[in-house]
PDB file of C-alpha atoms and ligand atoms in Angstrom:
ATOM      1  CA  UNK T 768       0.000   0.000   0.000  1.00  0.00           C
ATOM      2  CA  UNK T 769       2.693   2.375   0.845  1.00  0.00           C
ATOM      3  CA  UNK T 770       4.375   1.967  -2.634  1.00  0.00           C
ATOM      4  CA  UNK T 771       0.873   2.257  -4.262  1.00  0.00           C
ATOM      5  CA  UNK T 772       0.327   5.755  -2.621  1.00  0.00           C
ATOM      6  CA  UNK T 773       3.740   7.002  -2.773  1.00  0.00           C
ATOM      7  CA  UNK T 774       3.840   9.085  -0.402  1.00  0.00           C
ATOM      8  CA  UNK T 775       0.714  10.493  -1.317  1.00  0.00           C
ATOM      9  CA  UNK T 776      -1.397  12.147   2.228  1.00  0.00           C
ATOM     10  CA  UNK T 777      -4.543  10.611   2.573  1.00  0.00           C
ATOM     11  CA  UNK T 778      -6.922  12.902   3.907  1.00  0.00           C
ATOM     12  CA  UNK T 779     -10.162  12.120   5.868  1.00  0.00           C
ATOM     13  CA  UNK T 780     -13.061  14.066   5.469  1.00  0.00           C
ATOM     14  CA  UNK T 781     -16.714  14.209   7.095  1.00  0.00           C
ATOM     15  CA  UNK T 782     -19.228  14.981   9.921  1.00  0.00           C
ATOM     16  CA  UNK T 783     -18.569  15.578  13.525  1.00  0.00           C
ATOM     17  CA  UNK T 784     -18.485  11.923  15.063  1.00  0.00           C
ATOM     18  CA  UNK T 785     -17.727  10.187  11.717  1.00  0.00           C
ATOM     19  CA  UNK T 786     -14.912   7.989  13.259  1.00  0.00           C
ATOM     20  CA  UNK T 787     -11.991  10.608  11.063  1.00  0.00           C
ATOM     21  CA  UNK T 788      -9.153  10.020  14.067  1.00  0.00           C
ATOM     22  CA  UNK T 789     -10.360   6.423  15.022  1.00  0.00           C
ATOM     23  CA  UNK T 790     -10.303   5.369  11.945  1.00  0.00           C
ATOM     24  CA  UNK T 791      -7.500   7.511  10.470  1.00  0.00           C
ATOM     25  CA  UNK T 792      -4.889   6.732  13.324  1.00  0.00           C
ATOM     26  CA  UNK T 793      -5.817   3.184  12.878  1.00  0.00           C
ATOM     27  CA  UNK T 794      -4.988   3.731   9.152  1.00  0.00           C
ATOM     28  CA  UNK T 795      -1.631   5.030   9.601  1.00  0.00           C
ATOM     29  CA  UNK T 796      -0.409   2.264  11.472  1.00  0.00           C
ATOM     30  CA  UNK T 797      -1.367  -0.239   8.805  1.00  0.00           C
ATOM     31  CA  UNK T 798       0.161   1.693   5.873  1.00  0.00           C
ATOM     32  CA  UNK T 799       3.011   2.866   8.181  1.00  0.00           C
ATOM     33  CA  UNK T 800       2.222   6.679   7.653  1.00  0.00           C
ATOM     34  CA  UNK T 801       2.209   9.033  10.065  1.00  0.00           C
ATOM     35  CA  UNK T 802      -0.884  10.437  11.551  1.00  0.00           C
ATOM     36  CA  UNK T 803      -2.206  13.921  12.325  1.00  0.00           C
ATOM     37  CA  UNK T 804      -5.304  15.557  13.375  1.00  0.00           C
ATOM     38  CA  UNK T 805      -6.139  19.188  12.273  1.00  0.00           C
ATOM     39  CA  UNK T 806      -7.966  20.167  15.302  1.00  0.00           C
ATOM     40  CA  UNK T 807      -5.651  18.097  17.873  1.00  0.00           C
ATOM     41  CA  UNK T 808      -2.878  20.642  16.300  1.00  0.00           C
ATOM     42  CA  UNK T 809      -5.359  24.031  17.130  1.00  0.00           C
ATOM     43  CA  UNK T 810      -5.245  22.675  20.605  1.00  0.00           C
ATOM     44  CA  UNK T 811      -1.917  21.848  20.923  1.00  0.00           C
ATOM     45  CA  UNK T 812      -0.611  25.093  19.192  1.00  0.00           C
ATOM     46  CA  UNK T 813      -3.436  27.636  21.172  1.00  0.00           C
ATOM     47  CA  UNK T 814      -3.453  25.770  24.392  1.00  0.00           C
ATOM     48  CA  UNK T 815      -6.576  25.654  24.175  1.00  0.00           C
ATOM     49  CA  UNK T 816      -9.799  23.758  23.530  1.00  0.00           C
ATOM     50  CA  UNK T 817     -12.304  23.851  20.324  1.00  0.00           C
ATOM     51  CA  UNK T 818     -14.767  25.053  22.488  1.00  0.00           C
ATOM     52  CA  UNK T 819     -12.698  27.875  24.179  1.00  0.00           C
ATOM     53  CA  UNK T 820     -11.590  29.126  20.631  1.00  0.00           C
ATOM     54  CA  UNK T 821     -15.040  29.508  19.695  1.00  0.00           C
ATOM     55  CA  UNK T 822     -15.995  31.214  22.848  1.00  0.00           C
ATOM     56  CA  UNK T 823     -13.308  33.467  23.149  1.00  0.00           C
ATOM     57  CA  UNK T 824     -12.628  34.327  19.355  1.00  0.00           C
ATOM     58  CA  UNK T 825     -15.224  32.886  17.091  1.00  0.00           C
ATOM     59  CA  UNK T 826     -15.561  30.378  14.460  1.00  0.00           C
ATOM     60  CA  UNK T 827     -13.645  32.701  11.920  1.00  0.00           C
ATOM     61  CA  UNK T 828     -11.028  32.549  13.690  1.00  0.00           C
ATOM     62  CA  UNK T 829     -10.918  29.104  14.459  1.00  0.00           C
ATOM     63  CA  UNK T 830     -11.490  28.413  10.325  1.00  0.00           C
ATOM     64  CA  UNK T 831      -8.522  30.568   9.676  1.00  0.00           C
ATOM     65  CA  UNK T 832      -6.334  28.805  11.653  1.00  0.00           C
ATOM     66  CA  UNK T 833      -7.930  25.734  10.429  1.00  0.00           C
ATOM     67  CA  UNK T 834      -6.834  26.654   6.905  1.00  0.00           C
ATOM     68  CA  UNK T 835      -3.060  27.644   8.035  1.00  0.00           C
ATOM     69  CA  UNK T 836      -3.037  24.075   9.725  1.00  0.00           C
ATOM     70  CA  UNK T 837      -3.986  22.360   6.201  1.00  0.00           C
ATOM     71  CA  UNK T 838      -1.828  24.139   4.753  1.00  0.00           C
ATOM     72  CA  UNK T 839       1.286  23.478   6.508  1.00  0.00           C
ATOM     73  CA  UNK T 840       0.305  19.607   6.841  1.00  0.00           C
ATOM     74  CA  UNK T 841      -0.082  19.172   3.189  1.00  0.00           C
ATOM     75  CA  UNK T 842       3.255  20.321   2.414  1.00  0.00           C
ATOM     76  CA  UNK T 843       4.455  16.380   4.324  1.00  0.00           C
ATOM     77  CA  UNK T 844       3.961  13.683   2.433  1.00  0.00           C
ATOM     78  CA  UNK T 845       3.137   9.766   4.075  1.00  0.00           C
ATOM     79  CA  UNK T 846       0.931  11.443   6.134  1.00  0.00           C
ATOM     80  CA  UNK T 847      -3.308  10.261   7.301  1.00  0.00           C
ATOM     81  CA  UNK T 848      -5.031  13.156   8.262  1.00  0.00           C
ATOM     82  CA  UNK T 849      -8.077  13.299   9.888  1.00  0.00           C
ATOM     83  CA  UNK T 850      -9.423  16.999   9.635  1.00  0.00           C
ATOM     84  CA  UNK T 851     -12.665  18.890  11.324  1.00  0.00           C
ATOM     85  CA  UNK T 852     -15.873  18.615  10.094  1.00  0.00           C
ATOM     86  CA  UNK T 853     -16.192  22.385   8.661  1.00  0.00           C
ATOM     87  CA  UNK T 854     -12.569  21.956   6.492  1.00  0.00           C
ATOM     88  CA  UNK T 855     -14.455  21.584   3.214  1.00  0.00           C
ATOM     89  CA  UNK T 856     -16.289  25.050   3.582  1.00  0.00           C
ATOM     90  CA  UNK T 857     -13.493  26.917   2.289  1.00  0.00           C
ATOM     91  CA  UNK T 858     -12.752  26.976  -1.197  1.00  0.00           C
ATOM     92  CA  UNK T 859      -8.866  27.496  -0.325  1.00  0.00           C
ATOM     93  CA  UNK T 860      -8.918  24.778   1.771  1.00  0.00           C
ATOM     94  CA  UNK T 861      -9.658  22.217  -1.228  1.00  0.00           C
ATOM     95  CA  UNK T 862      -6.826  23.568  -3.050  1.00  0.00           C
ATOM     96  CA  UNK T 863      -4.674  21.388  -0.246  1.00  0.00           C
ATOM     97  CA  UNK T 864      -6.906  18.713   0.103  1.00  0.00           C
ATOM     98  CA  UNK T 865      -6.954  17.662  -3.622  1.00  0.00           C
ATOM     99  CA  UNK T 866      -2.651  16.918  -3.186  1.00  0.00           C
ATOM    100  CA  UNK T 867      -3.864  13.782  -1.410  1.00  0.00           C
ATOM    101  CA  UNK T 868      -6.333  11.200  -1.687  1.00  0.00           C
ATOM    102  CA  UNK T 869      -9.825  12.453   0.066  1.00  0.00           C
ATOM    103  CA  UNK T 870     -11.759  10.189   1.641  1.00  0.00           C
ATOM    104  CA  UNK T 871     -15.566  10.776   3.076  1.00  0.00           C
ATOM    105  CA  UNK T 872     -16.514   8.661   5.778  1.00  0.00           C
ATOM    106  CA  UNK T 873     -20.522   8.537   5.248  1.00  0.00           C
ATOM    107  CA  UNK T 874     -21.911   8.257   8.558  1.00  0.00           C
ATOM    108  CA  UNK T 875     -26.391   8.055   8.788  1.00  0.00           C
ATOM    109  CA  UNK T 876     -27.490  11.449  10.592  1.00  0.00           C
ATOM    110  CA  UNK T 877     -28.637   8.927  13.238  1.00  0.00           C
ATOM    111  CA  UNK T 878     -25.678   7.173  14.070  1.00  0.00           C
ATOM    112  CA  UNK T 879     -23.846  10.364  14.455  1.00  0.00           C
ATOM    113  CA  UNK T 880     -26.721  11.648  16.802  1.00  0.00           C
ATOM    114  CA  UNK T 881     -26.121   8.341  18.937  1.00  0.00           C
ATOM    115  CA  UNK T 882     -22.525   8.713  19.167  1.00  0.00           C
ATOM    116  CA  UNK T 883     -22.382  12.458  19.801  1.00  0.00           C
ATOM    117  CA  UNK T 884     -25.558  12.537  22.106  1.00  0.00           C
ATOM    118  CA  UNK T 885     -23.109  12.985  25.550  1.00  0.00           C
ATOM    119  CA  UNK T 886     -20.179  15.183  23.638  1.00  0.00           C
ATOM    120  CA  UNK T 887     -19.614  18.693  24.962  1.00  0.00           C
ATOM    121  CA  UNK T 888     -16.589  19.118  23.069  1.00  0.00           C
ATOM    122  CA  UNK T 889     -18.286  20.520  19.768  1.00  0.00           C
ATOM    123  CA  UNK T 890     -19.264  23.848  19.922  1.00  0.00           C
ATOM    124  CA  UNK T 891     -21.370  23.730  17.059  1.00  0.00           C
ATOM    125  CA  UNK T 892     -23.887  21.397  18.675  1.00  0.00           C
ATOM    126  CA  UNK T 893     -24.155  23.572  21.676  1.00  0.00           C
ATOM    127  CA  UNK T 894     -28.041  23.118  21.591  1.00  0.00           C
ATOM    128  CA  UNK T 895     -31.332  20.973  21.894  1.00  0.00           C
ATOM    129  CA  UNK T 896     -31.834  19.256  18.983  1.00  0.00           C
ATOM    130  CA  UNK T 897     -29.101  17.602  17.713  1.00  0.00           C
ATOM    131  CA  UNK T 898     -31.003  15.608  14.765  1.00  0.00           C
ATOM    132  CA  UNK T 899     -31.909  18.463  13.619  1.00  0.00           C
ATOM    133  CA  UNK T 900     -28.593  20.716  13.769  1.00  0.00           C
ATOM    134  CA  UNK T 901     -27.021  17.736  11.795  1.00  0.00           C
ATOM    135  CA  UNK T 902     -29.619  17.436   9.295  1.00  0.00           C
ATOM    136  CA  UNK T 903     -29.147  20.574   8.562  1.00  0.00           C
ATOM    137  CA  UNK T 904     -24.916  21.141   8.430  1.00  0.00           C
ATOM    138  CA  UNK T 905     -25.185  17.954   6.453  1.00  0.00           C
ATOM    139  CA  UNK T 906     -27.565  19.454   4.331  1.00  0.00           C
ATOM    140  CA  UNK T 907     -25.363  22.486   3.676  1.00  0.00           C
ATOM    141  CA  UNK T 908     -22.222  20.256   3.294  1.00  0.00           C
ATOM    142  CA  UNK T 909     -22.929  17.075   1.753  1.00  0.00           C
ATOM    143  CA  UNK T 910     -22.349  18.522  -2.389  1.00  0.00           C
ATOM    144  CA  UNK T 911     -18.704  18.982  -0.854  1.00  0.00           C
ATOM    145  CA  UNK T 912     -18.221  15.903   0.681  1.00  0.00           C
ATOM    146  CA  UNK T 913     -19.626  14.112  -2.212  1.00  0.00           C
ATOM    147  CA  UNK T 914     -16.206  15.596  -3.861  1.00  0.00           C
ATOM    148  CA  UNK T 915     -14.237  13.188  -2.361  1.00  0.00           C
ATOM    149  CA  UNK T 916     -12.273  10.664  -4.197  1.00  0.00           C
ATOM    150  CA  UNK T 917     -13.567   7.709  -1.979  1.00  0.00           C
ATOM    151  CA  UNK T 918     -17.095   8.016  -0.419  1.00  0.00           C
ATOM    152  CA  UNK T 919     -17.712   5.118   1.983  1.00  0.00           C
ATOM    153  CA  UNK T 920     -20.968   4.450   3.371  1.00  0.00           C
ATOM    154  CA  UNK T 921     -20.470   3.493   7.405  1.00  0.00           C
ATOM    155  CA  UNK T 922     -23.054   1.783   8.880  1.00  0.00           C
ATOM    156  CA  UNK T 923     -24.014   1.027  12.930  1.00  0.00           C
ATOM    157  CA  UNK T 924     -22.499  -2.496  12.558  1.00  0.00           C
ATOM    158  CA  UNK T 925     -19.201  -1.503  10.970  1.00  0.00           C
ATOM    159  CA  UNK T 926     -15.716  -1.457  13.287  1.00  0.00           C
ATOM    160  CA  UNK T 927     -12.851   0.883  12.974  1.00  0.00           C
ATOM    161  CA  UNK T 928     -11.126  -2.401  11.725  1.00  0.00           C
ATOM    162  CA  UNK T 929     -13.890  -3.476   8.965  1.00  0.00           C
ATOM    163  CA  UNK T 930     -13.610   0.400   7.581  1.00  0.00           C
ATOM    164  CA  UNK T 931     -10.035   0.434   7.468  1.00  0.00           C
ATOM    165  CA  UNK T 932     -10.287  -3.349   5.507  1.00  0.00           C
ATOM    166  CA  UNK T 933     -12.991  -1.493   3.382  1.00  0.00           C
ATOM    167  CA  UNK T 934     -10.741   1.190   2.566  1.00  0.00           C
ATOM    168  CA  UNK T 935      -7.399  -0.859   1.979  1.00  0.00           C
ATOM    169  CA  UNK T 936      -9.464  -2.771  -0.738  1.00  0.00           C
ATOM    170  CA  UNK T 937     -10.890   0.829  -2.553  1.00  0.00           C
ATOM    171  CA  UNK T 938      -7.847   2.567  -2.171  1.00  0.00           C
ATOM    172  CA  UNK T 939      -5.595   1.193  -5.068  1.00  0.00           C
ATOM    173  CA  UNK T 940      -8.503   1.840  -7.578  1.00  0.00           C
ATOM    174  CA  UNK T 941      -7.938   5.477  -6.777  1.00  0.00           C
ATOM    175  CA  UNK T 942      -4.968   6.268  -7.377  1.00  0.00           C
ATOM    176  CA  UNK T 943      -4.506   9.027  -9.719  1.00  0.00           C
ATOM    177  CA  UNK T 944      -2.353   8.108 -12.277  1.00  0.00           C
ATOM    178  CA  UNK T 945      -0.389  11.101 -12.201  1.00  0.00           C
ATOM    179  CA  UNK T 946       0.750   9.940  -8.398  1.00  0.00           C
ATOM    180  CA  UNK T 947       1.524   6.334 -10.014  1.00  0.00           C
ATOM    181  CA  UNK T 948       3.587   6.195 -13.075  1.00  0.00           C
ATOM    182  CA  UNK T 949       3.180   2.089 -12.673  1.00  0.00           C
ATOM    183  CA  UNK T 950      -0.252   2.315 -13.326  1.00  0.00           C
ATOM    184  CA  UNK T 951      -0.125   4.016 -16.940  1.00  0.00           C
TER     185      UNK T 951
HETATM  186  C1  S3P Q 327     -16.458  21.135  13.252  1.00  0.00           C
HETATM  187  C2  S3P Q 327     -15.958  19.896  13.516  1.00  0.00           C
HETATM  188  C3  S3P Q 327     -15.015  19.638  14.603  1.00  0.00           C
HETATM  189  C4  S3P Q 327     -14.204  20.889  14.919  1.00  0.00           C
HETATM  190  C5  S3P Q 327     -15.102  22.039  15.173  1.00  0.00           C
HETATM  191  C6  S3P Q 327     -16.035  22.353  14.000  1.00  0.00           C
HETATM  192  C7  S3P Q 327     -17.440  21.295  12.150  1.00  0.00           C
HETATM  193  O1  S3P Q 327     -14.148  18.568  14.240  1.00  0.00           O
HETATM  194  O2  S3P Q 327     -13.325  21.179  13.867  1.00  0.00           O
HETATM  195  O3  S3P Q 327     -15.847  21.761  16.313  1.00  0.00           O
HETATM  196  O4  S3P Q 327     -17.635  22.435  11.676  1.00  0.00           O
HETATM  197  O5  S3P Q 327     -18.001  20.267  11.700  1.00  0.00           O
HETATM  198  P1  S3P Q 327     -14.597  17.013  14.176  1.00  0.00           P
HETATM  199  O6  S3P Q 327     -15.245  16.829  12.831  1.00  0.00           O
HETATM  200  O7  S3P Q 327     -13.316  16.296  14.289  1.00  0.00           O
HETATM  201  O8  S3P Q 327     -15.517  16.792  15.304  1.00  0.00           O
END
């Protein structure tokens, strides 16, 4: 796998609660890539939490730095990232995204509502009714998540494990040429 992707980052895209770092760091370690997490490097560089960002500076600022954090991961290579929910808003942002391979993890609005019922960590869900706030951001988002190069539907039943099996399988069949001479 590592010699089909060449280096190549694999980015992983999707909703709030769709399994990205689960199922990304459990990615790296099979291809042997390194793994990194967009928002676990806003924390780590602001010292503080998603939720204090927001508080304290807004979302704009939190997508800016966002952006600057894509930006400055894309430019490693052998790399899984698993990035926040709200990356594929930005038009810029896509412009990093599309050096990798994208992935969409496709998670039901009701699965997502199960696992995120108890989570205070997301300040966008900061309210009563959570079916209905992620109807709706997957409403406004889904067009841009359909961009992805792989789009894999994740049901209740499936493991970190099967979806990494799932995506070992896919991945080879999208491999831009461009990224792998050896499959003109
Ligand atoms: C967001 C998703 C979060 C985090 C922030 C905003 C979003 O990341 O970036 O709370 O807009 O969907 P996860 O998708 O990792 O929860």
């Amino acid at each position: 796998m590592k010699n089909i992707l060449r280096g190549l980052n694999v980015y992983l895209i999707g909703m709030m609660g769709s399994g990205k770092t689960t199922v990304g760091e459990l990615l790296a370690k099979k291809i042997h890539y390194r793994f990194l997490d967009t928002d676990a490097i806003i924390e780590k560089i602001t010292h503080k939490t998603i939720n204090q960002i927001f508080a304290q500076e807004g979302e704009s600022s939190f997508r800016t730095l966002e952006s600057n954090i894509l930006k400055e991961v894309s430019a490693y290579i052998r790399t899984v990232i698993a990035t926040g929910g709200g990356i594929i808003m930005s038009q810029d942002n896509w412009s990093h995204l599309r050096d990798g391979m994208i992935i969409w993890l496709d998670v039901p609005v009701d699965v997502l509502v199960k696992r995120l019922a108890n989570d205070d960590t997301r300040p966008l869900l900061h309210q009563e009714d959570l079916t209905a706030k992620l109807t709706d951001l997957r409403e406004k988002r889904e067009s841009l998540y359909q961009q992805a190069d792989i789009i894999l539907n994740i049901s209740d039943q499936d493991t970190p494990e099967d979806i990494v099996e799932k995506l070992l399988r896919e991945i080879p069949f999208h491999v831009k040429p461009e990224f792998n001479p050896d499959l003109n």
